[in-house]
Amino acid sequence: MAAGMKGSKMRRRKVHEGEEKEEVEKKETNDNKQTTEDDTKIHETRIMKKLFGFDFQDIQEKGIVKLMNEPRDPSLLGLMRVVFGILMVLDTFFERGFFVADYRWGDVYECRFPLFDFLQPLPVDWMYVLYLFMLLGGIGMLLGLFYKVSVFMFVAVYWYIFLLDKTSWNNHSYLFGLLSFQMLLFDANHYFSLDGLLKPQIRNSHVPLWNYALLRFQIFLVYFIAGLKKLDMDWMAGYSMEYLSAHWVFKPFRIFLTIKQTSFYIVHLGGLTYDLFVGYLLFFDKTRPLGFVLSFMFHGMNSFMFSIGMFPFAMMATLFVFCYADSPRKLLRKLPTKARFLLPKLDPPQPSNHCIYDNHESETFKDTNTEDDKYNKAAGQKPKKARPRHIILTIVVLIYAVIQMFLPYSHFLTKGFNNWTNGLYGYSWDMMVHSWNTQHIKITYVDGETGDMGFLNPGVWTTSKRWASHGDMLKQYSSCIAQHLIDYNISDPQLYFDVWYSMNQRFQQRIWDPKVDIVKADWSPFKSVPFLLPLLVELSPWRTKLDEIEHSLDRDTDVVFVADFPGLFLENFVSEDLQNTSVQVLQGQIVVNIESNNTNTTLSEGEKMQLPAGEYHTIHTVSDNPSCYMYLYVNTTEIEFAKKVVEYKNRTSASLESEIGGEETMSASTDPELEAKIKHRLAQMEEAEKRHNKTTLENIHDSLSKKYQQIHRSLFRTGEALRNLIFGPQPMRAGVTLG
């Protein structure tokens, strides 16, 4: 029995030991699992900290206000201020229109397109004064002199001029306005600034983290949303910038790719990939050099392909904001002592009451390198708790970030600014996604009382044609024209616009209903444009066929592809120069009316007819679905003229070589009027050849000379404006040309 009890105890002990072993194994498994989860969280945290400079643990421990106001080295922000200031000073002269302010704002009869109708330009002399304020503000920003006042001057005038003219809006002008506003908030004068000499307490002092975070966020957003916008099917299919690949900057790619392949793989897919991922490349230390190389190539090519002012250089400059905040200071330390004569000192940054410091940093800072005790006392204050300034600016930054993420997709609210694409071209970052081609614009006015009808030049009372593709600007333009027509004794004027566009290589089609009087048409910024005709997206697959037709034609034959809505008609005139013009139906059914003899001809798919030169004709769409047809024409006059130019050139060369039959013989054998046209054409060809054969140095010299003349004219006209405001307008002396 004792043996049985002993055996029972041994069994219980083994069971107990087994349970303990199982618990230990289970605990080890849980510990390993927890360790793995912790390692994963730490890894994710490290990635987030590398990307944004903080992680969720920092937010939990410090709070968003304290985190956003952590101290950072001011040297990189100071460098950005200097570079951005230089670019904005140059931008003021050129793209903002300082050098042509009198032409841009001086015509009191010109139709304007402000965002808000109550905004109007000042008299031209006062506009020059505003440009002078903007210039001085840009210079003050650059030097860091009276920084806040200078940046406010620049920002206020910049946004006034920007909002005054929607026809000049583009993405980079909008971006410059945003960055200028951010500069107003930043402490960018804490390093390498004249303010630092005047105010020792801010010299080389910390700046809050949000100064860098907001700037990095803005630049990243520009790239990333531009990439998201390029996910548009037209861009993905290679139709948006189809002809861009023919530019000389793509020559290296055309060594092993065709023009079409270069367009698809390099321009479109390459542009999409770059915009989507370059922001991430710039965040990481290991991939940042690659991001820099790709970005310098990308923006360098853009500077040659497009007339977009300082934008490529501004984007290249902002790349450095993704570096560490103290990187300029580290770079300066590597320079020889003599080379640092005019550069800022390399002492560690001083504390600033604009930042919030941790407890272990709370001791009063003593600057043993300065002899100014007042400066030590002022700079030594290290806030440990959030003050109202910290809280307010943090809220402003967060609201700004939310607005910037919302605006590119806010078109469901601002429906009145939509057309075939969404929103005003500017704040959406949809750069180069849509290419437009204008074929035909006709403006018809009708006297509401007498019924008299007439036509207006599409450029009347304006220097821009951008109004033709935006419903809000079309409404403004029609109201302006109506006011002018009243001055010409046109009572109760009605205006009808027949505007034809092709977007991304589609058919030419109407964008506005030509039967609607735009003067009386309703328009609201929050409602869809009622007179907008839909884009015929169902005809988009035709683009492949249209491309085949176009490339099958000989070099002397041109083609225009047209699509029209049922019940509408197109009135057109065939110039006498186009002796070989025909129309052919691709889809649907049309009726062609020849005005001179009032004959009608019905054409169905595949049928064509010759159109008489020097006469009007009207094409009616009579099918139930939109009609598609194409004009084929040959400019016979131009062909004959080109032959005469070649003959004249050969004859001139032969005469010079043989030294007989001089100028008098040639003139006698040629019609004088024709000979004058030939000489003018030859002069144009010679000038084009000279431009083509210019060396790089000659091109640089010409460009700099042109810029100098523009700057000189800006300052000269400003001097005249100030003189007029002080002493009154001065009469111009006869025979004197100013500027």
PDB file of N, CA and C in Angstrom, residues 62-70 353-357 382-394:
ATOM      1  N   LYS A  62       4.664  63.886 -25.283  1.00  0.00           N
ATOM      2  CA  LYS A  62       4.853  65.331 -25.256  1.00  0.00           C
ATOM      3  C   LYS A  62       3.596  66.122 -25.607  1.00  0.00           C
ATOM      4  N   GLY A  63       2.718  65.533 -26.391  1.00  0.00           N
ATOM      5  CA  GLY A  63       1.586  66.281 -26.901  1.00  0.00           C
ATOM      6  C   GLY A  63       1.959  66.997 -28.185  1.00  0.00           C
ATOM      7  N   ILE A  64       0.967  67.266 -29.011  1.00  0.00           N
ATOM      8  CA  ILE A  64       1.221  67.806 -30.338  1.00  0.00           C
ATOM      9  C   ILE A  64       1.804  69.220 -30.280  1.00  0.00           C
ATOM     10  N   VAL A  65       1.370  70.020 -29.299  1.00  0.00           N
ATOM     11  CA  VAL A  65       1.863  71.404 -29.216  1.00  0.00           C
ATOM     12  C   VAL A  65       3.343  71.426 -28.863  1.00  0.00           C
ATOM     13  N   LYS A  66       3.712  70.672 -27.831  1.00  0.00           N
ATOM     14  CA  LYS A  66       5.115  70.651 -27.419  1.00  0.00           C
ATOM     15  C   LYS A  66       5.995  70.049 -28.505  1.00  0.00           C
ATOM     16  N   LEU A  67       5.474  69.015 -29.140  1.00  0.00           N
ATOM     17  CA  LEU A  67       6.245  68.358 -30.195  1.00  0.00           C
ATOM     18  C   LEU A  67       6.506  69.307 -31.364  1.00  0.00           C
ATOM     19  N   MET A  68       5.467  70.011 -31.818  1.00  0.00           N
ATOM     20  CA  MET A  68       5.612  70.894 -32.975  1.00  0.00           C
ATOM     21  C   MET A  68       6.488  72.105 -32.679  1.00  0.00           C
ATOM     22  N   ASN A  69       6.710  72.388 -31.400  1.00  0.00           N
ATOM     23  CA  ASN A  69       7.520  73.540 -31.020  1.00  0.00           C
ATOM     24  C   ASN A  69       8.861  73.139 -30.424  1.00  0.00           C
ATOM     25  N   GLU A  70       9.286  71.918 -30.671  1.00  0.00           N
ATOM     26  CA  GLU A  70      10.619  71.506 -30.246  1.00  0.00           C
ATOM     27  C   GLU A  70      11.681  72.358 -30.946  1.00  0.00           C
ATOM     28  N   ASN A 353      12.465  81.772 -27.119  1.00  0.00           N
ATOM     29  CA  ASN A 353      11.172  81.612 -26.440  1.00  0.00           C
ATOM     30  C   ASN A 353      10.067  81.212 -27.405  1.00  0.00           C
ATOM     31  N   HIS A 354      10.396  81.045 -28.683  1.00  0.00           N
ATOM     32  CA  HIS A 354       9.430  80.531 -29.649  1.00  0.00           C
ATOM     33  C   HIS A 354       9.362  79.011 -29.627  1.00  0.00           C
ATOM     34  N   CYS A 355      10.266  78.369 -28.897  1.00  0.00           N
ATOM     35  CA  CYS A 355      10.326  76.910 -28.796  1.00  0.00           C
ATOM     36  C   CYS A 355       9.929  76.470 -27.392  1.00  0.00           C
ATOM     37  N   ILE A 356       9.664  75.174 -27.242  1.00  0.00           N
ATOM     38  CA  ILE A 356       9.390  74.564 -25.939  1.00  0.00           C
ATOM     39  C   ILE A 356      10.468  73.519 -25.684  1.00  0.00           C
ATOM     40  N   TYR A 357      11.093  73.601 -24.513  1.00  0.00           N
ATOM     41  CA  TYR A 357      12.235  72.739 -24.210  1.00  0.00           C
ATOM     42  C   TYR A 357      11.846  71.671 -23.196  1.00  0.00           C
ATOM     43  N   LYS A 382      14.178  79.569 -21.434  1.00  0.00           N
ATOM     44  CA  LYS A 382      13.772  78.364 -22.173  1.00  0.00           C
ATOM     45  C   LYS A 382      12.388  77.931 -21.707  1.00  0.00           C
ATOM     46  N   PRO A 383      11.343  78.253 -22.452  1.00  0.00           N
ATOM     47  CA  PRO A 383       9.995  77.849 -22.029  1.00  0.00           C
ATOM     48  C   PRO A 383       9.877  76.339 -21.911  1.00  0.00           C
ATOM     49  N   LYS A 384       9.300  75.888 -20.811  1.00  0.00           N
ATOM     50  CA  LYS A 384       9.082  74.455 -20.604  1.00  0.00           C
ATOM     51  C   LYS A 384       7.619  74.086 -20.839  1.00  0.00           C
ATOM     52  N   LYS A 385       6.738  75.080 -20.820  1.00  0.00           N
ATOM     53  CA  LYS A 385       5.319  74.837 -21.013  1.00  0.00           C
ATOM     54  C   LYS A 385       4.819  75.662 -22.199  1.00  0.00           C
ATOM     55  N   ALA A 386       3.734  75.161 -22.793  1.00  0.00           N
ATOM     56  CA  ALA A 386       3.174  75.856 -23.957  1.00  0.00           C
ATOM     57  C   ALA A 386       2.572  77.189 -23.556  1.00  0.00           C
ATOM     58  N   ARG A 387       2.875  78.204 -24.344  1.00  0.00           N
ATOM     59  CA  ARG A 387       2.300  79.526 -24.166  1.00  0.00           C
ATOM     60  C   ARG A 387       1.243  79.749 -25.243  1.00  0.00           C
ATOM     61  N   PRO A 388       0.434  80.799 -25.120  1.00  0.00           N
ATOM     62  CA  PRO A 388      -0.607  81.047 -26.140  1.00  0.00           C
ATOM     63  C   PRO A 388      -0.057  81.093 -27.562  1.00  0.00           C
ATOM     64  N   ARG A 389       1.124  81.675 -27.739  1.00  0.00           N
ATOM     65  CA  ARG A 389       1.725  81.736 -29.077  1.00  0.00           C
ATOM     66  C   ARG A 389       1.932  80.346 -29.645  1.00  0.00           C
ATOM     67  N   HIS A 390       2.470  79.444 -28.823  1.00  0.00           N
ATOM     68  CA  HIS A 390       2.738  78.074 -29.277  1.00  0.00           C
ATOM     69  C   HIS A 390       1.440  77.373 -29.689  1.00  0.00           C
ATOM     70  N   ILE A 391       0.415  77.540 -28.882  1.00  0.00           N
ATOM     71  CA  ILE A 391      -0.860  76.864 -29.147  1.00  0.00           C
ATOM     72  C   ILE A 391      -1.510  77.419 -30.416  1.00  0.00           C
ATOM     73  N   ILE A 392      -1.539  78.748 -30.527  1.00  0.00           N
ATOM     74  CA  ILE A 392      -2.190  79.380 -31.685  1.00  0.00           C
ATOM     75  C   ILE A 392      -1.497  78.984 -32.984  1.00  0.00           C
ATOM     76  N   LEU A 393      -0.160  79.069 -33.011  1.00  0.00           N
ATOM     77  CA  LEU A 393       0.564  78.745 -34.242  1.00  0.00           C
ATOM     78  C   LEU A 393       0.442  77.265 -34.589  1.00  0.00           C
ATOM     79  N   THR A 394       0.399  76.400 -33.582  1.00  0.00           N
ATOM     80  CA  THR A 394       0.200  74.971 -33.852  1.00  0.00           C
ATOM     81  C   THR A 394      -1.160  74.728 -34.495  1.00  0.00           C
TER      82      THR A 394
END
